[in-house]
mmCIF file of C-alpha atoms in Angstrom:
data_model
loop_
_atom_site.group_PDB
_atom_site.id
_atom_site.type_symbol
_atom_site.label_atom_id
_atom_site.label_comp_id
_atom_site.label_asym_id
_atom_site.label_seq_id
_atom_site.Cartn_x
_atom_site.Cartn_y
_atom_site.Cartn_z
ATOM 1 C CA ASP A 1 65.814 41.400 32.578
ATOM 2 C CA ALA A 2 62.774 43.055 34.135
ATOM 3 C CA GLY A 3 60.881 45.428 31.921
ATOM 4 C CA VAL A 4 58.938 48.499 32.981
ATOM 5 C CA THR A 5 56.332 47.696 35.600
ATOM 6 C CA GLN A 6 53.315 49.719 36.687
ATOM 7 C CA SER A 7 50.757 49.409 39.438
ATOM 8 C CA PRO A 8 47.882 49.113 39.784
ATOM 9 C CA THR A 9 46.681 47.721 36.448
ATOM 10 C CA HIS A 10 43.168 49.094 36.839
ATOM 11 C CA LEU A 11 41.624 51.690 39.118
ATOM 12 C CA ILE A 12 38.134 53.106 39.598
ATOM 13 C CA LYS A 13 37.716 56.441 41.370
ATOM 14 C CA THR A 14 34.998 59.052 41.739
ATOM 15 C CA ARG A 15 35.162 62.700 40.820
ATOM 16 C CA GLY A 16 37.101 64.831 43.283
ATOM 17 C CA GLN A 17 39.185 61.968 44.615
ATOM 18 C CA GLN A 18 42.957 61.681 44.415
ATOM 19 C CA VAL A 19 44.966 58.852 42.846
ATOM 20 C CA THR A 20 48.592 57.695 42.911
ATOM 21 C CA LEU A 21 50.058 55.568 40.145
ATOM 22 C CA ARG A 22 53.435 53.849 40.393
ATOM 23 C CA CYS A 23 56.147 52.918 37.932
ATOM 24 C CA SER A 24 59.415 51.010 38.142
ATOM 25 C CA PRO A 25 61.748 51.535 35.186
ATOM 26 C CA LYS A 26 63.484 48.863 33.166
ATOM 27 C CA SER A 27 66.707 47.610 34.691
ATOM 28 C CA GLY A 28 69.531 50.023 33.853
ATOM 29 C CA HIS A 29 67.213 52.940 33.092
ATOM 30 C CA ASP A 30 67.248 56.152 35.107
ATOM 31 C CA THR A 31 64.581 58.299 33.459
ATOM 32 C CA VAL A 32 60.813 58.023 33.666
ATOM 33 C CA SER A 33 58.284 59.771 31.433
ATOM 34 C CA TRP A 34 54.538 59.724 31.987
ATOM 35 C CA TYR A 35 51.917 59.830 29.245
ATOM 36 C CA GLN A 36 48.132 59.929 29.193
ATOM 37 C CA GLN A 37 46.316 58.058 26.430
ATOM 38 C CA ALA A 38 42.614 58.734 25.941
ATOM 39 C CA LEU A 39 40.561 56.194 24.021
ATOM 40 C CA GLY A 40 41.285 56.343 20.309
ATOM 41 C CA GLN A 41 44.106 58.865 20.700
ATOM 42 C CA GLY A 42 47.868 58.751 20.799
ATOM 43 C CA PRO A 43 49.702 59.160 24.111
ATOM 44 C CA GLN A 44 50.114 62.724 25.400
ATOM 45 C CA PHE A 45 53.258 63.700 27.329
ATOM 46 C CA ILE A 46 52.596 64.655 30.949
ATOM 47 C CA PHE A 47 56.130 65.088 32.342
ATOM 48 C CA GLN A 48 59.536 63.476 32.682
ATOM 49 C CA TYR A 49 61.643 62.782 35.750
ATOM 50 C CA TYR A 50 65.409 62.495 35.715
ATOM 51 C CA GLU A 51 67.757 62.729 38.699
ATOM 52 C CA GLU A 52 64.683 63.041 40.936
ATOM 53 C CA GLU A 53 63.615 66.290 39.275
ATOM 54 C CA GLU A 54 60.788 67.154 36.914
ATOM 55 C CA ARG A 55 62.598 68.068 33.703
ATOM 56 C CA GLN A 56 59.729 69.055 31.445
ATOM 57 C CA ARG A 57 55.952 69.245 31.676
ATOM 58 C CA GLY A 58 53.409 68.869 28.923
ATOM 59 C CA ASN A 59 50.139 70.752 28.704
ATOM 60 C CA PHE A 60 48.637 69.374 31.906
ATOM 61 C CA PRO A 61 47.343 71.307 34.926
ATOM 62 C CA ASP A 62 48.991 71.387 38.331
ATOM 63 C CA ARG A 63 46.543 68.725 39.508
ATOM 64 C CA PHE A 64 49.030 66.362 37.926
ATOM 65 C CA SER A 65 52.199 65.999 39.946
ATOM 66 C CA GLY A 66 54.919 63.444 40.294
ATOM 67 C CA HIS A 67 57.957 62.268 42.103
ATOM 68 C CA GLN A 68 61.030 60.182 41.391
ATOM 69 C CA PHE A 69 62.775 58.197 44.094
ATOM 70 C CA PRO A 70 66.523 57.471 44.466
ATOM 71 C CA ASN A 71 65.964 53.972 43.005
ATOM 72 C CA TYR A 72 64.561 55.693 39.845
ATOM 73 C CA SER A 73 60.992 54.515 40.425
ATOM 74 C CA SER A 74 58.316 57.148 40.034
ATOM 75 C CA GLU A 75 54.824 58.116 41.099
ATOM 76 C CA LEU A 76 52.164 60.089 39.284
ATOM 77 C CA ASN A 77 49.596 61.836 41.465
ATOM 78 C CA VAL A 78 46.352 63.320 40.206
ATOM 79 C CA ASN A 79 44.231 65.453 42.535
ATOM 80 C CA ALA A 80 40.597 66.523 42.242
ATOM 81 C CA LEU A 81 39.830 63.920 39.605
ATOM 82 C CA LEU A 82 37.592 64.870 36.696
ATOM 83 C CA LEU A 83 35.619 62.569 34.419
ATOM 84 C CA GLY A 84 37.994 63.599 31.627
ATOM 85 C CA ASP A 85 40.927 62.114 33.517
ATOM 86 C CA SER A 86 39.671 58.649 32.590
ATOM 87 C CA ALA A 87 42.422 57.210 30.405
ATOM 88 C CA LEU A 88 45.298 54.770 30.136
ATOM 89 C CA TYR A 89 48.307 56.162 32.008
ATOM 90 C CA LEU A 90 51.594 55.011 30.579
ATOM 91 C CA CYS A 91 55.021 55.106 32.099
ATOM 92 C CA ALA A 92 58.019 54.960 29.776
ATOM 93 C CA SER A 93 61.592 54.499 30.889
ATOM 94 C CA SER A 94 64.899 55.265 29.198
ATOM 95 C CA TYR A 95 68.584 55.504 29.960
ATOM 96 C CA ARG A 96 69.170 59.236 30.151
ATOM 97 C CA SER A 97 66.452 61.607 29.145
ATOM 98 C CA GLN A 98 66.910 61.544 25.395
ATOM 99 C CA GLU A 99 67.324 57.865 24.738
ATOM 100 C CA THR A 100 64.700 55.487 23.364
ATOM 101 C CA GLN A 101 61.658 55.079 25.597
ATOM 102 C CA TYR A 102 60.098 51.744 26.486
ATOM 103 C CA PHE A 103 56.576 51.590 27.838
ATOM 104 C CA GLY A 104 55.141 49.729 30.775
ATOM 105 C CA PRO A 105 51.786 47.923 30.646
ATOM 106 C CA GLY A 106 49.885 51.006 31.801
ATOM 107 C CA THR A 107 47.281 51.772 34.441
ATOM 108 C CA ARG A 108 43.708 52.116 33.252
ATOM 109 C CA LEU A 109 41.918 54.755 35.316
ATOM 110 C CA LEU A 110 38.164 55.153 35.253
ATOM 111 C CA VAL A 111 36.650 58.200 36.960
ATOM 112 C CA LEU A 112 32.938 57.963 37.731
ATOM 113 C CA GLN B 1 51.612 73.183 18.706
ATOM 114 C CA LYS B 2 53.888 70.669 17.043
ATOM 115 C CA GLU B 3 51.909 67.836 15.521
ATOM 116 C CA VAL B 4 52.230 64.366 14.117
ATOM 117 C CA GLU B 5 49.498 63.308 11.708
ATOM 118 C CA GLN B 6 48.408 59.807 10.783
ATOM 119 C CA ASN B 7 45.416 58.455 8.921
ATOM 120 C CA SER B 8 43.363 56.648 11.566
ATOM 121 C CA GLY B 9 42.280 53.948 9.105
ATOM 122 C CA PRO B 10 41.419 51.184 9.315
ATOM 123 C CA LEU B 11 43.892 50.024 6.708
ATOM 124 C CA SER B 12 42.885 46.569 5.542
ATOM 125 C CA VAL B 13 45.316 44.283 3.680
ATOM 126 C CA PRO B 14 45.198 40.579 2.831
ATOM 127 C CA GLU B 15 47.587 38.187 4.501
ATOM 128 C CA GLY B 16 50.944 38.130 2.736
ATOM 129 C CA ALA B 17 50.588 41.630 1.288
ATOM 130 C CA ILE B 18 52.679 44.719 2.027
ATOM 131 C CA ALA B 19 51.114 47.165 4.477
ATOM 132 C CA SER B 20 52.182 50.797 4.115
ATOM 133 C CA LEU B 21 51.660 53.154 7.043
ATOM 134 C CA ASN B 22 52.327 56.854 6.725
ATOM 135 C CA CYS B 23 52.977 59.780 9.034
ATOM 136 C CA THR B 24 53.741 63.487 8.607
ATOM 137 C CA TYR B 25 55.149 65.849 11.206
ATOM 138 C CA SER B 26 55.198 69.603 11.568
ATOM 139 C CA ASP B 27 58.315 70.117 13.728
ATOM 140 C CA ARG B 28 61.030 70.654 11.126
ATOM 141 C CA GLY B 29 63.679 70.423 13.837
ATOM 142 C CA SER B 30 62.731 66.874 14.873
ATOM 143 C CA GLN B 31 65.608 64.456 14.360
ATOM 144 C CA SER B 32 64.344 61.211 15.882
ATOM 145 C CA PHE B 33 61.314 59.174 14.931
ATOM 146 C CA PHE B 34 59.758 56.034 16.287
ATOM 147 C CA TRP B 35 57.134 53.470 15.350
ATOM 148 C CA TYR B 36 55.268 51.724 18.142
ATOM 149 C CA ARG B 37 52.735 48.914 17.793
ATOM 150 C CA GLN B 38 49.785 48.792 20.180
ATOM 151 C CA TYR B 39 47.465 45.832 20.427
ATOM 152 C CA SER B 40 43.952 46.501 21.672
ATOM 153 C CA GLY B 41 43.956 46.987 25.432
ATOM 154 C CA LYS B 42 47.756 46.836 25.655
ATOM 155 C CA SER B 43 50.563 49.380 25.875
ATOM 156 C CA PRO B 44 52.756 50.588 22.979
ATOM 157 C CA GLU B 45 55.664 48.344 21.979
ATOM 158 C CA LEU B 46 58.661 49.790 20.141
ATOM 159 C CA ILE B 47 59.100 48.427 16.621
ATOM 160 C CA MET B 48 61.726 50.705 15.133
ATOM 161 C CA SER B 49 63.520 53.981 15.472
ATOM 162 C CA ILE B 50 64.935 56.029 12.600
ATOM 163 C CA TYR B 51 67.151 59.097 12.679
ATOM 164 C CA SER B 52 68.608 59.516 9.165
ATOM 165 C CA ASN B 53 67.036 60.070 5.778
ATOM 166 C CA GLY B 54 66.462 56.887 3.825
ATOM 167 C CA ASP B 55 65.421 53.361 4.708
ATOM 168 C CA LYS B 56 66.069 51.220 7.756
ATOM 169 C CA GLU B 57 65.169 47.548 7.650
ATOM 170 C CA ASP B 58 64.547 45.116 10.502
ATOM 171 C CA GLY B 59 63.136 41.771 9.487
ATOM 172 C CA ARG B 60 59.767 42.279 7.822
ATOM 173 C CA PHE B 61 59.696 45.958 8.810
ATOM 174 C CA THR B 62 61.182 48.886 6.892
ATOM 175 C CA ALA B 63 61.035 52.450 8.176
ATOM 176 C CA GLN B 64 61.528 55.303 5.729
ATOM 177 C CA LEU B 65 62.347 58.910 6.590
ATOM 178 C CA ASN B 66 62.298 61.977 4.365
ATOM 179 C CA LYS B 67 63.139 65.067 6.410
ATOM 180 C CA ALA B 68 62.721 67.455 3.471
ATOM 181 C CA SER B 69 59.116 66.328 3.056
ATOM 182 C CA GLN B 70 58.661 65.801 6.822
ATOM 183 C CA TYR B 71 57.391 62.316 6.143
ATOM 184 C CA VAL B 72 57.905 58.983 7.890
ATOM 185 C CA SER B 73 56.554 55.635 6.780
ATOM 186 C CA LEU B 74 56.546 52.015 7.907
ATOM 187 C CA LEU B 75 56.307 49.117 5.493
ATOM 188 C CA ILE B 76 55.353 45.672 6.735
ATOM 189 C CA ARG B 77 56.161 42.904 4.267
ATOM 190 C CA ASP B 78 54.375 39.532 4.236
ATOM 191 C CA SER B 79 51.695 40.879 6.580
ATOM 192 C CA GLN B 80 50.310 38.386 9.079
ATOM 193 C CA PRO B 81 47.027 38.432 11.031
ATOM 194 C CA SER B 82 49.167 38.877 14.156
ATOM 195 C CA ASP B 83 50.248 42.265 12.728
ATOM 196 C CA SER B 84 46.683 43.539 13.216
ATOM 197 C CA ALA B 85 47.090 46.394 15.688
ATOM 198 C CA THR B 86 47.287 50.179 15.945
ATOM 199 C CA TYR B 87 50.597 51.637 14.775
ATOM 200 C CA LEU B 88 51.719 54.842 16.462
ATOM 201 C CA CYS B 89 54.194 57.229 14.871
ATOM 202 C CA ALA B 90 56.144 59.465 17.253
ATOM 203 C CA ALA B 91 58.595 62.316 16.804
ATOM 204 C CA ARG B 92 60.987 63.610 19.440
ATOM 205 C CA ALA B 93 60.255 67.291 20.003
ATOM 206 C CA SER B 94 63.176 69.464 18.878
ATOM 207 C CA SER B 95 62.432 72.092 21.521
ATOM 208 C CA SER B 96 62.795 69.529 24.271
ATOM 209 C CA ASN B 97 65.963 68.503 26.083
ATOM 210 C CA THR B 98 64.089 65.653 27.673
ATOM 211 C CA GLY B 99 63.194 63.377 24.803
ATOM 212 C CA LYS B 100 59.515 64.315 24.922
ATOM 213 C CA LEU B 101 57.680 62.303 22.279
ATOM 214 C CA ILE B 102 54.818 63.690 20.216
ATOM 215 C CA PHE B 103 52.516 60.951 18.976
ATOM 216 C CA GLY B 104 50.065 60.727 16.130
ATOM 217 C CA GLN B 105 46.641 59.261 16.831
ATOM 218 C CA GLY B 106 47.650 55.951 15.300
ATOM 219 C CA THR B 107 46.639 53.926 12.248
ATOM 220 C CA THR B 108 44.647 50.750 12.758
ATOM 221 C CA LEU B 109 45.866 47.905 10.562
ATOM 222 C CA GLN B 110 43.694 44.872 9.829
ATOM 223 C CA VAL B 111 45.324 41.885 8.143
ATOM 224 C CA LYS B 112 42.705 39.514 6.777
ATOM 225 C CA PRO B 113 43.495 35.776 6.444
#
């Protein structure tokens, strides 16, 4: 039973660039939530996708956008990267939007 | 802003002891709570969920919830060095219909052999 997968595992970008992160949910799950975790902090909710729609957004600017595909996989896009965007980006999947969330291994983004 | 508060630690316990991790939350409407374990450089791993007042046991782990006091705790019995990690407490936001989780900053646990 495949768990949540994310790609890439690590990424280095420079300020102003754009990045796309990918997530495949656990088998049987249809909902994907994205979180940002800065060093030494707990994860912060970015948004959730269910039925290919963004259902709720956390306190993140419009530079952060996403998409969910018919196979339930998801992408997180960040435009105009800032140094402060350096963090671990976590994807969590669940069956339906309010069920227990399971995290993928994360993508570590470093913005120089 | 709804918050979840944890003491960042580190909490240091000897091997074989009971580790007690605590968490308070401000959203009185929250009904669902979760404990995740995060090893250094890794992603959070679900340990337990708890929804009702009282205790819930799973192996060496016991989660406790007191909604009146807005308090959640995790007890780890017979602590092992492999339990050394950061423990994240999370509450599901009551204002959300999406299962949005609000996390504390985590408590670092060190179990010394």
